[in-house]
């Protein structure tokens, strides 16, 4: 079933508008990381299938063969999209924002010096150690240099 594609479902509801402190964001990584890693893998496979489908369209246009293969790729493509959507929904339930499917870029809403900001992490990073303003994005990442008094 789809639920198994992104690991066990987390059985708690995140309050709307929830924010994370840096410690809370890092404490959430054991739930976030496996779902984000699965999402990146699914996105990579989806790109492969998209490329295979493009090649088949060229082949079919060239000689009229390959319809059965194309149909099977369409089924796999649709299954991958459904699994990917499930991962994004699971991450949303955890209270984080998916910013880039290819990188597995995840933002954790936070508050710093009274301003809404985003704690930033992506697949491959050990810990949540970066933040940026709401409009700055990934290129504006700065090291987290504040304590736990701020936040939720």
PDB file of C-alpha atoms in Angstrom:
ATOM      1  CA  UNK A   1       0.000   0.000   0.000  1.00  0.00           C
ATOM      2  CA  UNK A   2       1.049   3.609  -0.403  1.00  0.00           C
ATOM      3  CA  UNK A   3       1.491   4.082   3.336  1.00  0.00           C
ATOM      4  CA  UNK A   4       4.430   1.662   3.283  1.00  0.00           C
ATOM      5  CA  UNK A   5       6.218   3.633   0.576  1.00  0.00           C
ATOM      6  CA  UNK A   6       7.339   6.409   2.921  1.00  0.00           C
ATOM      7  CA  UNK A   7       7.726   4.545   6.168  1.00  0.00           C
ATOM      8  CA  UNK A   8       5.333   4.270   9.064  1.00  0.00           C
ATOM      9  CA  UNK A   9       2.721   6.950   9.384  1.00  0.00           C
ATOM     10  CA  UNK A  10       3.339   9.359  12.217  1.00  0.00           C
ATOM     11  CA  UNK A  11       0.354   9.216  14.534  1.00  0.00           C
ATOM     12  CA  UNK A  12       0.175  12.727  15.866  1.00  0.00           C
ATOM     13  CA  UNK A  13      -1.383  15.888  14.539  1.00  0.00           C
ATOM     14  CA  UNK A  14       0.762  18.965  14.140  1.00  0.00           C
ATOM     15  CA  UNK A  15      -1.065  22.135  15.151  1.00  0.00           C
ATOM     16  CA  UNK A  16      -1.710  24.572  12.307  1.00  0.00           C
ATOM     17  CA  UNK A  17       0.996  27.228  12.205  1.00  0.00           C
ATOM     18  CA  UNK A  18       3.361  25.208  14.410  1.00  0.00           C
ATOM     19  CA  UNK A  19       6.930  26.471  14.670  1.00  0.00           C
ATOM     20  CA  UNK A  20      10.099  24.592  15.565  1.00  0.00           C
ATOM     21  CA  UNK A  21      13.116  25.550  17.637  1.00  0.00           C
ATOM     22  CA  UNK A  22      16.427  24.259  16.255  1.00  0.00           C
ATOM     23  CA  UNK A  23      16.408  21.446  18.862  1.00  0.00           C
ATOM     24  CA  UNK A  24      12.829  20.495  17.962  1.00  0.00           C
ATOM     25  CA  UNK A  25      13.683  20.457  14.249  1.00  0.00           C
ATOM     26  CA  UNK A  26      16.625  18.144  14.891  1.00  0.00           C
ATOM     27  CA  UNK A  27      14.461  15.956  17.148  1.00  0.00           C
ATOM     28  CA  UNK A  28      11.976  15.620  14.246  1.00  0.00           C
ATOM     29  CA  UNK A  29      14.642  14.424  11.786  1.00  0.00           C
ATOM     30  CA  UNK A  30      14.198  10.712  12.664  1.00  0.00           C
ATOM     31  CA  UNK A  31      10.635  11.045  11.285  1.00  0.00           C
ATOM     32  CA  UNK A  32      11.410  13.527   8.486  1.00  0.00           C
ATOM     33  CA  UNK A  33      14.649  12.049   7.091  1.00  0.00           C
ATOM     34  CA  UNK A  34      13.380   8.620   5.898  1.00  0.00           C
ATOM     35  CA  UNK A  35      10.331  10.160   4.201  1.00  0.00           C
ATOM     36  CA  UNK A  36      12.475  12.843   2.524  1.00  0.00           C
ATOM     37  CA  UNK A  37      15.025  10.231   1.403  1.00  0.00           C
ATOM     38  CA  UNK A  38      12.265   8.089  -0.086  1.00  0.00           C
ATOM     39  CA  UNK A  39      10.822  11.173  -1.807  1.00  0.00           C
ATOM     40  CA  UNK A  40      14.204  11.930  -3.445  1.00  0.00           C
ATOM     41  CA  UNK A  41      14.502   8.322  -4.651  1.00  0.00           C
ATOM     42  CA  UNK A  42      10.989   8.356  -6.090  1.00  0.00           C
ATOM     43  CA  UNK A  43      11.640  11.670  -7.845  1.00  0.00           C
ATOM     44  CA  UNK A  44      14.846  10.277  -9.358  1.00  0.00           C
ATOM     45  CA  UNK A  45      13.031   7.192 -10.662  1.00  0.00           C
ATOM     46  CA  UNK A  46      10.218   9.396 -11.972  1.00  0.00           C
ATOM     47  CA  UNK A  47      12.746  11.378 -14.035  1.00  0.00           C
ATOM     48  CA  UNK A  48      14.138   8.094 -15.416  1.00  0.00           C
ATOM     49  CA  UNK A  49      10.671   6.912 -16.430  1.00  0.00           C
ATOM     50  CA  UNK A  50       9.919  10.313 -18.007  1.00  0.00           C
ATOM     51  CA  UNK A  51      13.104   9.958 -20.088  1.00  0.00           C
ATOM     52  CA  UNK A  52      12.199   6.397 -21.096  1.00  0.00           C
ATOM     53  CA  UNK A  53       8.731   7.572 -22.126  1.00  0.00           C
ATOM     54  CA  UNK A  54      10.222  10.342 -24.289  1.00  0.00           C
ATOM     55  CA  UNK A  55      12.500   7.791 -25.982  1.00  0.00           C
ATOM     56  CA  UNK A  56       9.523   5.507 -26.636  1.00  0.00           C
ATOM     57  CA  UNK A  57       7.464   8.294 -28.140  1.00  0.00           C
ATOM     58  CA  UNK A  58      10.319   8.871 -30.587  1.00  0.00           C
ATOM     59  CA  UNK A  59      10.509   5.131 -31.338  1.00  0.00           C
ATOM     60  CA  UNK A  60       6.747   4.824 -31.776  1.00  0.00           C
ATOM     61  CA  UNK A  61       6.692   7.853 -34.069  1.00  0.00           C
ATOM     62  CA  UNK A  62       9.584   6.373 -36.056  1.00  0.00           C
ATOM     63  CA  UNK A  63       8.329   2.828 -36.621  1.00  0.00           C
ATOM     64  CA  UNK A  64       5.019   2.306 -34.855  1.00  0.00           C
ATOM     65  CA  UNK A  65       6.247  -0.239 -32.306  1.00  0.00           C
ATOM     66  CA  UNK A  66       6.421  -0.188 -28.533  1.00  0.00           C
ATOM     67  CA  UNK A  67       2.814   0.428 -27.442  1.00  0.00           C
ATOM     68  CA  UNK A  68       2.770  -2.296 -24.755  1.00  0.00           C
ATOM     69  CA  UNK A  69       6.014  -1.015 -23.268  1.00  0.00           C
ATOM     70  CA  UNK A  70       4.651   2.517 -23.268  1.00  0.00           C
ATOM     71  CA  UNK A  71       1.526   1.392 -21.414  1.00  0.00           C
ATOM     72  CA  UNK A  72       3.577  -0.339 -18.713  1.00  0.00           C
ATOM     73  CA  UNK A  73       5.696   2.806 -18.293  1.00  0.00           C
ATOM     74  CA  UNK A  74       2.520   4.876 -17.915  1.00  0.00           C
ATOM     75  CA  UNK A  75       1.377   2.562 -15.103  1.00  0.00           C
ATOM     76  CA  UNK A  76       4.747   2.837 -13.348  1.00  0.00           C
ATOM     77  CA  UNK A  77       4.737   6.609 -13.848  1.00  0.00           C
ATOM     78  CA  UNK A  78       1.279   6.941 -12.269  1.00  0.00           C
ATOM     79  CA  UNK A  79       2.291   4.732  -9.334  1.00  0.00           C
ATOM     80  CA  UNK A  80       5.440   6.796  -8.762  1.00  0.00           C
ATOM     81  CA  UNK A  81       3.460  10.049  -8.823  1.00  0.00           C
ATOM     82  CA  UNK A  82       0.991   8.656  -6.260  1.00  0.00           C
ATOM     83  CA  UNK A  83       3.825   7.497  -3.972  1.00  0.00           C
ATOM     84  CA  UNK A  84       5.568  10.855  -4.314  1.00  0.00           C
ATOM     85  CA  UNK A  85       2.363  12.721  -3.446  1.00  0.00           C
ATOM     86  CA  UNK A  86       1.973  10.472  -0.393  1.00  0.00           C
ATOM     87  CA  UNK A  87       5.492  11.385   0.797  1.00  0.00           C
ATOM     88  CA  UNK A  88       4.814  15.098   0.391  1.00  0.00           C
ATOM     89  CA  UNK A  89       1.523  14.731   2.298  1.00  0.00           C
ATOM     90  CA  UNK A  90       3.291  12.821   5.091  1.00  0.00           C
ATOM     91  CA  UNK A  91       5.918  15.563   5.412  1.00  0.00           C
ATOM     92  CA  UNK A  92       3.152  18.159   5.474  1.00  0.00           C
ATOM     93  CA  UNK A  93       1.513  16.248   8.338  1.00  0.00           C
ATOM     94  CA  UNK A  94       4.802  16.488  10.222  1.00  0.00           C
ATOM     95  CA  UNK A  95       4.556  20.286   9.989  1.00  0.00           C
ATOM     96  CA  UNK A  96       7.425  20.844   7.539  1.00  0.00           C
ATOM     97  CA  UNK A  97       7.454  22.378   4.066  1.00  0.00           C
ATOM     98  CA  UNK A  98       8.830  20.561   1.024  1.00  0.00           C
ATOM     99  CA  UNK A  99      10.780  23.066  -1.083  1.00  0.00           C
ATOM    100  CA  UNK A 100      12.635  20.857  -3.599  1.00  0.00           C
ATOM    101  CA  UNK A 101      11.801  17.250  -4.493  1.00  0.00           C
ATOM    102  CA  UNK A 102      15.164  16.580  -6.164  1.00  0.00           C
ATOM    103  CA  UNK A 103      17.303  17.766  -3.229  1.00  0.00           C
ATOM    104  CA  UNK A 104      14.885  16.676  -0.534  1.00  0.00           C
ATOM    105  CA  UNK A 105      14.953  20.289   0.644  1.00  0.00           C
ATOM    106  CA  UNK A 106      12.782  20.755   3.734  1.00  0.00           C
ATOM    107  CA  UNK A 107      11.984  23.912   5.698  1.00  0.00           C
ATOM    108  CA  UNK A 108      10.836  23.944   9.326  1.00  0.00           C
ATOM    109  CA  UNK A 109       8.805  27.070  10.218  1.00  0.00           C
ATOM    110  CA  UNK A 110      10.459  28.937  13.102  1.00  0.00           C
ATOM    111  CA  UNK A 111      10.645  32.320  14.827  1.00  0.00           C
ATOM    112  CA  UNK A 112      13.897  34.267  15.265  1.00  0.00           C
ATOM    113  CA  UNK A 113      14.001  37.669  16.971  1.00  0.00           C
ATOM    114  CA  UNK A 114      10.228  37.964  16.571  1.00  0.00           C
ATOM    115  CA  UNK A 115      10.313  37.281  12.813  1.00  0.00           C
ATOM    116  CA  UNK A 116       8.953  34.241  10.988  1.00  0.00           C
ATOM    117  CA  UNK A 117      11.882  32.362   9.442  1.00  0.00           C
ATOM    118  CA  UNK A 118      12.581  28.887   8.088  1.00  0.00           C
ATOM    119  CA  UNK A 119      15.056  26.363   9.444  1.00  0.00           C
ATOM    120  CA  UNK A 120      16.528  24.668   6.386  1.00  0.00           C
ATOM    121  CA  UNK A 121      17.667  21.052   5.877  1.00  0.00           C
ATOM    122  CA  UNK A 122      18.101  18.709   2.940  1.00  0.00           C
ATOM    123  CA  UNK A 123      18.738  15.030   2.409  1.00  0.00           C
ATOM    124  CA  UNK A 124      22.411  14.323   3.010  1.00  0.00           C
ATOM    125  CA  UNK A 125      22.840  16.839   5.814  1.00  0.00           C
ATOM    126  CA  UNK A 126      23.404  15.396   9.272  1.00  0.00           C
ATOM    127  CA  UNK A 127      21.508  18.038  11.248  1.00  0.00           C
ATOM    128  CA  UNK A 128      19.307  21.105  10.866  1.00  0.00           C
ATOM    129  CA  UNK A 129      22.000  23.798  11.067  1.00  0.00           C
ATOM    130  CA  UNK A 130      20.816  26.511   8.660  1.00  0.00           C
ATOM    131  CA  UNK A 131      18.052  29.096   8.482  1.00  0.00           C
ATOM    132  CA  UNK A 132      16.842  31.820   6.122  1.00  0.00           C
ATOM    133  CA  UNK A 133      14.145  34.484   5.941  1.00  0.00           C
ATOM    134  CA  UNK A 134      10.839  33.689   4.261  1.00  0.00           C
ATOM    135  CA  UNK A 135      11.836  35.477   1.056  1.00  0.00           C
ATOM    136  CA  UNK A 136      15.542  34.568   0.977  1.00  0.00           C
ATOM    137  CA  UNK A 137      15.336  30.905   0.057  1.00  0.00           C
ATOM    138  CA  UNK A 138      18.121  28.329  -0.083  1.00  0.00           C
ATOM    139  CA  UNK A 139      20.713  30.778  -1.467  1.00  0.00           C
ATOM    140  CA  UNK A 140      20.249  32.972   1.622  1.00  0.00           C
ATOM    141  CA  UNK A 141      20.977  30.219   4.160  1.00  0.00           C
ATOM    142  CA  UNK A 142      22.827  31.277   7.298  1.00  0.00           C
ATOM    143  CA  UNK A 143      24.160  29.135  10.160  1.00  0.00           C
ATOM    144  CA  UNK A 144      21.797  28.820  13.129  1.00  0.00           C
ATOM    145  CA  UNK A 145      23.473  30.878  15.827  1.00  0.00           C
ATOM    146  CA  UNK A 146      20.724  31.275  18.368  1.00  0.00           C
ATOM    147  CA  UNK A 147      19.609  29.257  21.387  1.00  0.00           C
ATOM    148  CA  UNK A 148      16.440  27.444  22.306  1.00  0.00           C
ATOM    149  CA  UNK A 149      14.717  30.288  24.136  1.00  0.00           C
ATOM    150  CA  UNK A 150      13.277  31.445  20.823  1.00  0.00           C
ATOM    151  CA  UNK A 151      10.804  29.499  18.752  1.00  0.00           C
ATOM    152  CA  UNK A 152       7.523  27.747  19.441  1.00  0.00           C
TER     153      UNK A 152
END
